[in-house]
Short mmCIF file of C-alpha atoms in Angstrom, two decimals:
data_model
loop_
_atom_site.label_atom_id
_atom_site.label_comp_id
_atom_site.label_asym_id
_atom_site.label_seq_id
_atom_site.Cartn_x
_atom_site.Cartn_y
_atom_site.Cartn_z
CA UNK T 6 -3.60 -45.72 -22.93
CA UNK T 7 -3.82 -44.58 -26.90
CA UNK T 8 -0.79 -42.36 -28.22
CA UNK T 9 -3.24 -39.55 -28.19
CA UNK T 10 -4.16 -39.97 -24.87
CA UNK T 11 -0.48 -40.43 -23.14
CA UNK T 12 0.09 -37.23 -25.23
CA UNK T 13 -2.51 -35.01 -23.41
CA UNK T 14 -1.60 -36.39 -20.28
CA UNK T 15 1.97 -35.22 -20.91
CA UNK T 16 1.28 -32.02 -21.86
CA UNK T 17 -1.10 -31.34 -18.88
CA UNK T 18 1.41 -32.26 -16.52
CA UNK T 19 3.44 -30.37 -18.14
CA UNK T 20 1.23 -27.44 -17.84
CA UNK T 21 0.63 -28.11 -14.39
CA UNK T 22 4.44 -28.02 -14.27
CA UNK T 23 4.95 -24.53 -15.16
CA UNK T 24 1.95 -23.49 -13.56
CA UNK T 25 3.17 -24.92 -10.35
CA UNK T 26 6.72 -23.57 -10.53
CA UNK T 27 4.98 -20.41 -10.56
CA UNK T 28 2.89 -20.68 -8.15
CA UNK T 29 5.33 -21.79 -5.78
CA UNK T 30 7.28 -18.93 -5.74
CA UNK T 31 4.23 -16.77 -5.01
CA UNK T 32 2.05 -16.75 -1.80
CA UNK T 33 -1.29 -17.84 -1.62
CA UNK T 34 -2.94 -14.72 -2.00
CA UNK T 35 -0.98 -14.02 -4.82
CA UNK T 36 -2.26 -16.85 -6.46
CA UNK T 37 -5.92 -16.08 -5.95
CA UNK T 38 -5.51 -12.58 -6.90
CA UNK T 39 -4.90 -13.83 -10.56
CA UNK T 40 -7.63 -16.44 -10.42
CA UNK T 41 -10.16 -13.60 -8.72
CA UNK T 42 -9.24 -11.84 -11.52
CA UNK T 43 -9.90 -14.02 -14.19
CA UNK T 44 -13.01 -14.24 -12.17
CA UNK T 45 -13.69 -10.56 -13.33
CA UNK T 46 -12.94 -10.34 -16.24
CA UNK T 47 -15.68 -13.43 -17.14
CA UNK T 48 -18.23 -11.87 -14.83
CA UNK T 49 -17.91 -8.70 -17.08
CA UNK T 50 -17.68 -10.59 -20.51
CA UNK T 51 -20.82 -12.62 -19.60
CA UNK T 52 -24.01 -11.79 -21.24
CA UNK T 53 -26.71 -12.59 -18.24
CA UNK T 54 -26.93 -12.10 -14.67
CA UNK T 55 -27.55 -15.53 -14.17
CA UNK T 56 -24.18 -16.89 -15.96
CA UNK T 57 -22.45 -13.72 -13.73
CA UNK T 58 -23.80 -15.06 -10.58
CA UNK T 59 -22.85 -18.46 -11.08
CA UNK T 60 -19.21 -17.42 -12.53
CA UNK T 61 -19.37 -16.01 -9.15
CA UNK T 62 -20.34 -18.53 -6.97
CA UNK T 63 -17.66 -21.35 -8.24
CA UNK T 64 -14.96 -18.70 -8.07
CA UNK T 65 -16.10 -18.12 -4.42
CA UNK T 66 -16.58 -22.17 -3.86
CA UNK T 67 -13.35 -23.12 -5.50
CA UNK T 68 -11.11 -20.89 -3.37
CA UNK T 69 -12.99 -21.75 -0.46
CA UNK T 70 -11.87 -25.08 -1.22
CA UNK T 71 -8.45 -24.21 -1.81
CA UNK T 72 -8.54 -22.83 2.04
CA UNK T 73 -10.37 -26.38 3.58
CA UNK T 74 -7.29 -27.97 1.21
CA UNK T 75 -4.91 -25.69 2.85
CA UNK T 76 -6.01 -26.61 6.46
CA UNK T 77 -5.75 -30.11 5.42
CA UNK T 78 -2.05 -30.42 4.14
CA UNK T 79 -0.13 -27.35 4.48
CA UNK T 80 2.07 -26.93 7.34
CA UNK T 81 1.50 -23.03 8.80
CA UNK T 82 2.44 -20.88 11.59
CA UNK T 83 0.42 -19.21 13.76
CA UNK T 84 0.15 -16.09 11.83
CA UNK T 85 -0.10 -17.86 8.59
CA UNK T 86 -3.52 -19.76 10.51
CA UNK T 87 -4.79 -16.79 11.68
CA UNK T 88 -4.63 -14.94 7.97
CA UNK T 89 -6.04 -17.72 6.44
CA UNK T 90 -8.84 -18.08 9.05
CA UNK T 91 -9.76 -14.08 8.07
CA UNK T 92 -9.36 -15.02 4.17
CA UNK T 93 -11.82 -17.93 4.46
CA UNK T 94 -14.75 -15.73 6.51
CA UNK T 95 -13.59 -12.74 4.20
CA UNK T 96 -14.70 -15.24 1.51
CA UNK T 97 -17.61 -16.11 2.98
CA UNK T 98 -19.06 -12.77 3.10
CA UNK T 99 -18.03 -12.23 -0.45
CA UNK T 100 -20.30 -15.45 -0.76
CA UNK T 101 -23.10 -14.49 1.22
CA UNK T 102 -23.86 -10.65 0.27
CA UNK T 103 -24.15 -12.22 -3.30
CA UNK T 104 -26.77 -14.69 -2.21
CA UNK T 105 -28.17 -12.71 0.50
CA UNK T 106 -27.60 -14.54 3.33
CA UNK T 107 -26.59 -13.75 7.13
CA UNK T 108 -28.21 -10.43 7.03
CA UNK T 109 -26.98 -9.44 3.25
CA UNK T 110 -29.59 -8.07 0.94
CA UNK T 111 -29.13 -10.14 -2.19
CA UNK T 112 -26.95 -8.19 -4.97
CA UNK T 113 -28.77 -7.00 -7.60
CA UNK T 114 -28.56 -8.01 -10.98
CA UNK T 115 -27.37 -4.42 -12.19
CA UNK T 116 -24.38 -4.33 -9.71
CA UNK T 117 -22.74 -7.56 -10.19
CA UNK T 118 -19.95 -6.17 -12.42
CA UNK T 119 -18.89 -3.47 -9.63
CA UNK T 120 -19.63 -6.35 -7.12
CA UNK T 121 -17.20 -8.67 -9.02
CA UNK T 122 -14.27 -5.26 -8.74
CA UNK T 123 -15.54 -5.32 -5.19
CA UNK T 124 -14.18 -8.66 -4.57
CA UNK T 125 -11.55 -8.12 -6.64
CA UNK T 126 -10.53 -4.75 -5.20
CA UNK T 127 -10.90 -6.12 -1.49
CA UNK T 128 -7.96 -9.03 -2.31
CA UNK T 129 -5.52 -6.11 -3.55
CA UNK T 130 -5.46 -3.93 -0.57
CA UNK T 131 -1.99 -2.79 1.15
CA UNK T 132 -2.37 -5.36 4.07
CA UNK T 133 -0.04 -8.09 4.64
CA UNK T 134 -0.60 -11.05 3.82
CA UNK T 135 2.00 -13.78 3.49
CA UNK T 136 0.64 -17.87 3.47
CA UNK T 137 3.36 -20.01 1.92
CA UNK T 138 2.50 -22.92 0.50
CA UNK T 139 4.39 -26.10 -0.50
CA UNK T 140 4.96 -27.71 -3.69
CA UNK T 141 2.44 -30.34 -3.33
CA UNK T 142 -0.29 -27.93 -2.36
CA UNK T 143 0.40 -25.24 -4.40
CA UNK T 144 -0.06 -28.22 -7.35
CA UNK T 145 -3.55 -29.12 -5.97
CA UNK T 146 -4.84 -25.57 -5.81
CA UNK T 147 -3.70 -24.80 -9.56
CA UNK T 148 -5.94 -28.35 -9.92
CA UNK T 149 -9.20 -27.07 -7.60
CA UNK T 150 -8.62 -23.65 -9.39
CA UNK T 151 -8.28 -24.31 -12.57
CA UNK T 152 -10.84 -27.51 -12.98
CA UNK T 153 -13.68 -27.52 -10.80
CA UNK I 30 16.14 18.88 -22.03
CA UNK I 31 13.90 17.54 -24.43
CA UNK I 32 12.84 14.36 -22.43
CA UNK I 33 12.34 16.57 -18.82
CA UNK I 34 9.57 19.05 -20.87
CA UNK I 35 8.13 15.86 -22.26
CA UNK I 36 7.86 14.56 -18.73
CA UNK I 37 6.62 18.07 -17.22
CA UNK I 38 3.91 17.91 -20.01
CA UNK I 39 3.01 13.85 -18.97
CA UNK I 40 2.82 15.22 -15.04
CA UNK I 41 0.76 18.58 -16.23
CA UNK I 42 -1.56 16.20 -17.65
CA UNK I 43 -1.74 14.25 -14.87
CA UNK I 44 -2.52 17.31 -12.17
CA UNK I 45 -4.83 19.05 -14.88
CA UNK I 46 -6.96 16.45 -14.32
CA UNK I 47 -7.19 16.63 -11.08
CA UNK I 48 -7.98 20.12 -11.09
CA UNK I 49 -3.98 21.33 -9.81
CA UNK I 50 -2.61 22.64 -13.19
CA UNK I 51 -3.93 26.13 -12.86
CA UNK I 52 -1.31 26.48 -9.74
CA UNK I 53 1.47 25.27 -11.54
CA UNK I 54 4.26 27.51 -13.11
CA UNK I 55 6.77 25.59 -13.88
CA UNK I 56 10.40 26.86 -13.87
CA UNK I 57 11.77 27.09 -17.22
CA UNK I 58 15.22 27.38 -16.91
CA UNK I 59 17.47 24.54 -15.69
CA UNK I 60 20.57 26.16 -17.22
CA UNK I 61 22.04 27.44 -13.84
CA UNK I 62 20.49 25.43 -11.03
CA UNK I 63 20.41 26.64 -7.09
CA UNK I 64 23.47 26.05 -5.54
CA UNK I 65 21.67 25.01 -2.30
CA UNK I 66 18.82 22.22 -2.00
CA UNK I 67 15.77 23.73 -1.16
CA UNK I 68 14.11 20.22 -0.19
CA UNK I 69 14.76 16.57 0.38
CA UNK I 70 12.13 13.77 -0.56
CA UNK I 71 13.21 10.86 0.88
CA UNK I 72 11.30 7.52 -0.56
CA UNK I 73 11.24 4.20 0.89
CA UNK I 74 9.23 2.24 -1.34
CA UNK I 75 8.80 -1.31 -0.14
CA UNK I 76 8.57 -4.18 -3.11
CA UNK I 77 9.86 -7.82 -1.14
CA UNK I 78 6.56 -9.15 -0.77
CA UNK I 79 2.89 -9.38 -2.38
CA UNK I 80 2.21 -5.83 -4.20
CA UNK I 81 0.75 -7.60 -7.34
CA UNK I 82 -2.70 -5.77 -8.32
CA UNK I 83 -4.91 -5.90 -11.32
CA UNK I 84 -6.50 -2.14 -13.46
CA UNK I 85 -9.95 -1.87 -14.28
CA UNK I 86 -9.56 -3.46 -17.83
CA UNK I 87 -7.62 -6.88 -16.00
CA UNK I 88 -3.80 -5.91 -16.29
CA UNK I 89 -1.69 -6.82 -13.77
CA UNK I 90 0.49 -3.84 -11.99
CA UNK I 91 3.59 -4.26 -9.85
CA UNK I 92 2.69 -1.51 -7.11
CA UNK I 93 5.74 -0.61 -6.19
CA UNK I 94 6.98 -0.22 -9.94
CA UNK I 95 4.83 1.86 -10.37
CA UNK I 96 5.07 4.19 -7.55
CA UNK I 97 9.06 3.51 -8.56
CA UNK I 98 8.44 5.33 -12.06
CA UNK I 99 6.26 8.62 -10.38
CA UNK I 100 9.34 8.60 -8.33
CA UNK I 101 11.68 8.88 -10.28
CA UNK I 102 9.66 11.19 -12.99
CA UNK I 103 9.53 13.83 -10.26
CA UNK I 104 13.25 13.35 -9.20
CA UNK I 105 13.98 14.08 -12.69
CA UNK I 106 11.43 16.92 -12.85
CA UNK I 107 12.93 18.65 -9.60
CA UNK I 108 15.42 21.87 -10.44
CA UNK I 109 15.69 22.56 -6.15
CA UNK I 110 15.62 19.20 -4.28
CA UNK I 111 17.70 16.20 -3.62
CA UNK I 112 15.62 12.88 -3.78
CA UNK I 113 16.14 9.49 -1.76
CA UNK I 114 14.54 6.77 -3.87
CA UNK I 115 15.05 3.41 -1.85
CA UNK I 116 13.46 0.49 -3.69
CA UNK I 117 12.98 -2.58 -1.75
CA UNK I 118 12.62 -5.68 -4.44
CA UNK I 119 11.73 -9.14 -4.54
CA UNK I 120 14.47 -10.29 -6.77
CA UNK I 121 17.96 -9.96 -4.90
CA UNK I 122 20.79 -9.47 -7.38
CA UNK I 123 23.80 -11.50 -6.13
CA UNK I 124 24.63 -11.40 -2.49
CA UNK I 125 21.35 -10.24 -1.26
CA UNK I 126 21.67 -7.15 -2.97
CA UNK I 127 17.87 -6.21 -2.62
CA UNK I 128 18.01 -2.76 -2.14
CA UNK I 129 18.33 0.01 -4.31
CA UNK I 130 19.21 3.37 -3.73
CA UNK I 131 18.26 5.89 -6.71
CA UNK I 132 19.92 9.33 -5.81
CA UNK I 133 18.97 12.79 -7.54
CA UNK I 134 20.12 16.08 -7.13
CA UNK I 135 18.66 18.93 -9.02
CA UNK I 136 16.93 16.34 -11.62
CA UNK I 137 20.58 14.57 -12.50
CA UNK I 138 20.94 10.95 -11.34
CA UNK I 139 24.00 11.34 -9.10
CA UNK I 140 23.95 7.09 -8.60
CA UNK I 141 22.72 4.08 -8.19
CA UNK I 142 23.52 1.77 -5.07
CA UNK I 143 22.41 -1.37 -4.99
CA UNK I 144 22.47 -2.59 -0.93
CA UNK I 145 21.53 -5.06 1.48
CA UNK I 146 19.30 -4.05 3.98
CA UNK I 147 19.97 -4.91 7.60
CA UNK I 148 23.33 -5.85 6.68
CA UNK I 149 25.29 -6.53 9.68
CA UNK I 150 22.57 -7.21 11.99
CA UNK I 151 21.25 -3.69 11.16
CA UNK I 152 17.48 -2.35 12.00
CA UNK I 153 14.80 -1.61 10.00
CA UNK I 154 16.01 1.25 7.80
CA UNK I 155 18.78 1.48 9.37
CA UNK I 156 20.68 0.59 6.26
CA UNK I 157 18.81 3.22 4.42
CA UNK I 158 19.69 6.05 6.66
CA UNK I 159 23.19 5.10 6.63
CA UNK I 160 23.42 5.72 2.81
CA UNK I 161 21.25 8.69 2.91
CA UNK I 162 23.50 10.22 5.54
CA UNK I 163 26.62 9.51 3.62
CA UNK I 164 25.33 11.00 0.30
CA UNK I 165 23.42 14.01 1.88
CA UNK I 166 24.45 17.05 0.87
CA UNK I 167 25.70 19.63 3.23
CA UNK I 168 24.92 22.59 1.50
CA UNK I 169 20.75 23.61 1.63
CA UNK I 170 19.30 26.37 2.04
CA UNK I 171 17.69 28.52 5.36
CA UNK I 172 14.18 27.00 4.47
CA UNK I 173 15.36 23.86 3.57
CA UNK I 174 12.18 21.11 4.05
CA UNK I 175 12.29 17.35 4.29
CA UNK I 176 9.76 15.19 3.41
CA UNK I 177 9.62 11.01 3.95
CA UNK I 178 7.73 8.83 1.98
CA UNK I 179 6.84 4.98 2.96
CA UNK I 180 4.80 3.18 0.77
CA UNK I 181 4.50 -0.63 1.48
CA UNK I 182 2.03 -2.95 3.45
CA UNK I 183 0.72 -2.11 6.76
CA UNK I 184 3.76 -1.55 9.37
CA UNK I 185 2.73 -3.93 12.32
CA UNK I 186 2.36 -2.75 15.87
CA UNK I 187 4.46 -5.93 16.88
CA UNK I 188 6.86 -7.15 14.78
CA UNK I 189 6.42 -10.99 13.29
CA UNK I 190 7.73 -13.09 10.61
CA UNK I 191 6.76 -12.35 6.59
CA UNK I 192 6.55 -8.63 6.21
CA UNK I 193 9.74 -9.07 3.92
CA UNK I 194 10.10 -12.27 1.73
CA UNK I 195 14.00 -12.30 1.31
CA UNK I 196 15.08 -10.90 4.75
CA UNK I 197 13.12 -12.17 7.25
CA UNK I 198 14.95 -11.29 10.11
CA UNK I 199 14.51 -8.05 9.32
CA UNK I 200 11.63 -6.78 12.05
CA UNK I 201 8.85 -4.26 11.14
CA UNK I 202 7.00 -2.60 13.77
CA UNK I 203 5.98 0.66 14.28
CA UNK I 204 8.78 1.19 17.44
CA UNK I 205 11.19 0.04 14.50
CA UNK I 206 9.85 2.41 11.84
CA UNK I 207 9.85 5.10 14.19
CA UNK I 208 13.66 4.72 15.10
CA UNK I 209 14.55 4.47 11.50
CA UNK I 210 13.10 7.69 10.83
CA UNK I 211 14.81 9.46 13.25
CA UNK I 212 18.18 8.16 12.27
CA UNK I 213 17.21 10.28 8.97
CA UNK I 214 17.48 13.80 11.10
CA UNK I 215 20.13 15.52 12.10
CA UNK I 216 19.36 15.67 15.73
CA UNK I 217 16.44 15.45 18.34
CA UNK I 218 15.33 18.96 17.88
CA UNK I 219 15.19 17.94 13.95
CA UNK I 220 11.89 16.95 12.39
CA UNK I 221 10.33 15.78 8.99
CA UNK I 222 7.73 18.38 7.94
CA UNK I 223 5.25 16.15 6.77
CA UNK I 224 5.40 11.42 6.42
CA UNK I 225 3.54 9.97 3.88
CA UNK I 226 2.28 6.31 4.97
CA UNK I 227 0.84 4.77 1.84
CA UNK I 228 -0.19 1.77 3.54
CA UNK I 229 -3.23 0.01 5.35
CA UNK I 230 -4.32 1.01 8.44
CA UNK I 231 -1.28 2.88 9.44
CA UNK I 232 -3.48 5.82 9.95
CA UNK I 233 -3.93 4.82 13.96
CA UNK I 234 -3.04 6.35 17.61
CA UNK I 235 0.15 4.14 18.01
CA UNK I 236 1.94 5.02 14.90
CA UNK I 237 0.76 9.12 15.40
CA UNK I 238 2.12 8.75 18.56
CA UNK I 239 5.44 7.56 17.36
CA UNK I 240 6.39 9.36 15.03
CA UNK I 241 5.05 12.86 16.22
CA UNK I 242 8.91 13.27 17.94
CA UNK I 243 9.76 13.53 14.28
CA UNK I 244 7.42 14.59 12.28
CA UNK I 245 5.32 17.78 12.05
CA UNK I 246 2.76 15.87 10.67
CA UNK I 247 1.36 12.59 9.05
CA UNK I 248 -0.61 11.35 5.74
CA UNK I 249 -2.00 7.93 6.28
CA UNK I 250 -5.00 5.67 5.73
CA UNK I 251 -6.45 4.45 8.60
CA UNK I 252 -8.48 1.63 7.01
CA UNK I 253 -7.54 -0.83 3.83
CA UNK I 254 -5.56 1.49 1.83
CA UNK I 255 -6.26 -0.49 -2.21
CA UNK I 256 -2.46 -1.08 -4.11
CA UNK I 257 -2.92 1.57 -6.38
CA UNK I 258 -1.96 3.35 -3.21
CA UNK I 259 -1.14 7.78 -2.28
CA UNK I 260 0.57 8.96 -5.06
CA UNK I 261 2.92 11.26 -4.24
CA UNK I 262 2.39 13.95 -7.76
CA UNK I 263 1.70 16.62 -5.95
CA UNK I 264 5.34 17.29 -4.61
CA UNK I 265 6.39 19.12 -7.87
CA UNK I 266 4.27 21.65 -6.37
CA UNK I 267 7.38 22.22 -4.43
CA UNK I 268 8.79 23.41 -7.53
CA UNK I 269 6.75 26.45 -8.30
CA UNK I 270 5.69 27.21 -4.81
CA UNK I 271 9.10 26.16 -2.56
CA UNK I 272 7.09 27.51 0.59
CA UNK I 273 4.31 25.97 0.07
CA UNK I 274 2.33 25.49 3.06
CA UNK I 275 2.97 21.83 4.58
CA UNK I 276 -0.63 21.55 4.79
CA UNK I 277 -1.42 22.70 1.79
CA UNK I 278 0.71 20.60 -0.15
CA UNK I 279 -0.91 17.42 2.15
CA UNK I 280 -4.33 18.35 1.76
CA UNK I 281 -3.25 18.38 -2.51
CA UNK I 282 -2.20 15.04 -1.77
CA UNK I 283 -4.66 13.64 -0.55
CA UNK I 284 -7.42 15.18 -2.48
CA UNK I 285 -5.91 14.17 -5.92
CA UNK I 286 -5.52 10.43 -4.87
CA UNK I 287 -9.14 10.60 -3.15
CA UNK I 288 -10.64 11.32 -5.94
CA UNK I 289 -8.85 9.22 -8.07
CA UNK I 290 -9.46 6.19 -5.38
CA UNK I 291 -13.08 6.91 -5.29
CA UNK I 292 -13.45 6.47 -9.02
CA UNK I 293 -11.99 3.48 -9.30
CA UNK I 294 -12.23 1.74 -6.20
CA UNK I 295 -15.79 0.13 -4.98
CA UNK I 296 -14.05 -0.70 -1.19
CA UNK I 297 -13.80 2.14 1.27
CA UNK I 298 -11.74 4.84 0.33
CA UNK I 299 -10.31 6.36 3.59
CA UNK I 300 -7.11 9.42 3.44
CA UNK I 301 -6.06 10.99 6.88
CA UNK I 302 -4.50 13.84 7.21
CA UNK I 303 -2.91 14.75 10.76
CA UNK I 304 -1.14 17.48 12.39
CA UNK I 305 0.54 16.13 14.78
CA UNK I 306 1.41 18.98 17.03
CA UNK I 307 -2.18 20.23 17.45
CA UNK I 308 -2.84 16.57 17.97
CA UNK I 309 -0.13 15.83 20.81
CA UNK I 310 -2.17 16.57 23.76
CA UNK I 311 -4.39 13.50 23.52
CA UNK I 312 -1.84 11.14 21.46
CA UNK I 313 -0.92 9.30 24.74
CA UNK I 314 -4.35 9.02 26.16
CA UNK I 315 -5.96 8.04 22.68
CA UNK I 316 -2.96 5.67 21.99
CA UNK I 317 -3.32 3.60 25.68
CA UNK I 318 -7.19 3.57 25.02
CA UNK I 319 -6.34 1.64 21.33
CA UNK I 320 -3.98 -0.33 23.13
CA UNK I 321 -5.73 -1.70 26.07
CA UNK I 322 -8.92 -2.12 23.66
CA UNK I 323 -6.64 -3.99 21.02
CA UNK I 324 -5.31 -6.38 24.13
CA UNK I 325 -8.90 -7.37 25.30
CA UNK I 326 -9.62 -8.04 22.06
CA UNK I 327 -6.87 -10.36 21.39
CA UNK I 328 -7.34 -13.89 20.11
CA UNK I 329 -9.04 -12.73 16.86
CA UNK I 330 -7.63 -13.31 13.74
CA UNK I 331 -6.18 -10.24 12.24
CA UNK I 332 -8.82 -8.22 11.24
CA UNK I 333 -8.70 -5.07 9.57
CA UNK I 334 -9.19 -1.84 11.45
CA UNK I 335 -12.16 0.21 11.41
CA UNK I 336 -13.11 3.60 12.87
CA UNK I 337 -11.73 4.26 16.23
CA UNK I 338 -15.54 5.76 17.23
CA UNK I 339 -17.21 2.68 16.38
CA UNK I 340 -15.36 0.31 18.69
CA UNK I 341 -13.45 1.98 21.27
CA UNK I 342 -15.24 2.87 24.59
CA UNK I 343 -15.16 5.79 26.02
CA UNK I 344 -14.09 7.62 22.77
CA UNK I 345 -15.11 11.40 22.44
CA UNK I 346 -15.63 12.79 18.75
CA UNK I 347 -15.24 16.11 20.23
CA UNK I 348 -12.03 15.67 22.06
CA UNK I 349 -9.70 13.01 19.69
CA UNK I 350 -10.37 15.24 16.09
CA UNK I 351 -8.52 17.79 16.86
CA UNK I 352 -5.67 18.27 13.66
CA UNK I 353 -7.38 15.79 11.78
CA UNK I 354 -9.02 16.08 8.20
CA UNK I 355 -10.12 12.87 6.63
CA UNK I 356 -11.19 12.06 3.35
CA UNK I 357 -13.56 9.06 3.34
CA UNK I 358 -16.39 7.24 1.00
CA UNK I 359 -17.55 4.20 2.31
CA UNK I 360 -17.67 1.14 0.51
CA UNK I 361 -21.02 0.31 -1.39
CA UNK I 362 -20.64 -3.11 -0.70
CA UNK I 363 -20.36 -5.01 2.14
CA UNK I 364 -21.43 -3.91 6.15
CA UNK I 365 -22.62 -1.15 5.95
CA UNK I 366 -20.20 1.71 7.70
CA UNK I 367 -20.75 4.76 9.16
CA UNK I 368 -21.94 7.92 7.10
CA UNK I 369 -18.60 9.98 8.83
CA UNK I 370 -15.19 8.43 10.15
CA UNK I 371 -13.32 10.13 12.92
CA UNK I 372 -10.08 9.80 11.00
CA UNK I 373 -8.10 7.64 13.38
CA UNK I 374 -8.32 3.01 12.87
CA UNK I 375 -8.24 0.53 15.48
CA UNK I 376 -8.45 -3.01 16.05
CA UNK I 377 -11.47 -4.56 16.42
#
């Protein structure tokens, strides 16, 4: 491994370490809220409807992948398992409406910015969803949300 | 004095945008404060969980900190009220002191008291009510009025773990909340004039039944409520209009927040006002129906509440809407919702 490559890898691990420390101090919902906020900003900055759709679809897919990881890796109590199932169902529902599946009409091009707001705001309600994730799972989630 | 004027201007600017400024005639002389307390506001602001949200430009906000700032500002503007602000934080001081009480009287901060919620095995709100009973002044006016404001996540029907991030043993449920409310009152005949529940889905029959012995009225959302919340600013109307009817005050609270939320939020916006005494003749029956339906539907994940009229067998709109006023805007997206709302939330 060249010195440059080694430096890059070490820097990456260090950055992940910082992110994981943050993630491990929060619950899953908080991590996803930050991710969704970044998604919304990207959607609003995108110039074409195709780009906006693609950003939203990638975001939903990445969040569903994190749910799958948690289902496999995390040790959850009964409440958390129920909340995770609900979260999965809600993200799937958002994705279905965006793409006109499961009885929905597809979201029109001019509504994509508002729809991204809706997706974010539905995650930021005053209901209580606490899904505690361990350090290893948090690391995997950060990688999924950042890199996929 | 100068800073107070600036604060008054800030509130006036906000209320002006909401069409309320014309009703305000602010007191101008605070050199001779009233001898007796005209009203008491008790805030419980829960921050010991995930209260992150983002504004329309993507800036992160902490909902509890925003309401705390509103509450302190209103407390500093008050010339005739006594205000208690309990803030349960997510980052405890040494010794688990995650609670902070800010006590104001006549616009002056009387003290700031760190405390440990649930100390000595206390139930939910018991530590707070004990502090309140110790610190409150006894000199109140003949027409003294009391209000309770709760800001936090949904108070669940049944206690479960995880409501507080740092005090997992402190059980929060509708019954522990109602019992906690009672401990703030002087005796069984004493009642709050209004309680405001700025949380998701607590505009429900079981909550109304539980708090009705302790409050004449309630504002709450029967469905999800965004973390930008029901803001308390209209309580400033108690200064120029100390005897403003509770109905009028409640409607201002609901209208101002409904307008603000409707402007910025794409999800469903629902705020209900319940005159609990007018609803008392059917609360037991409606609450029982909701409970039976909930138990039959058990097994589903913690689903969001929806309009009782849509899911509760035998729900007679004409029978169960006495004393209820609803501010409702259906979501633009998601499954199609009804064009109207009964004002009551039920678990599907």
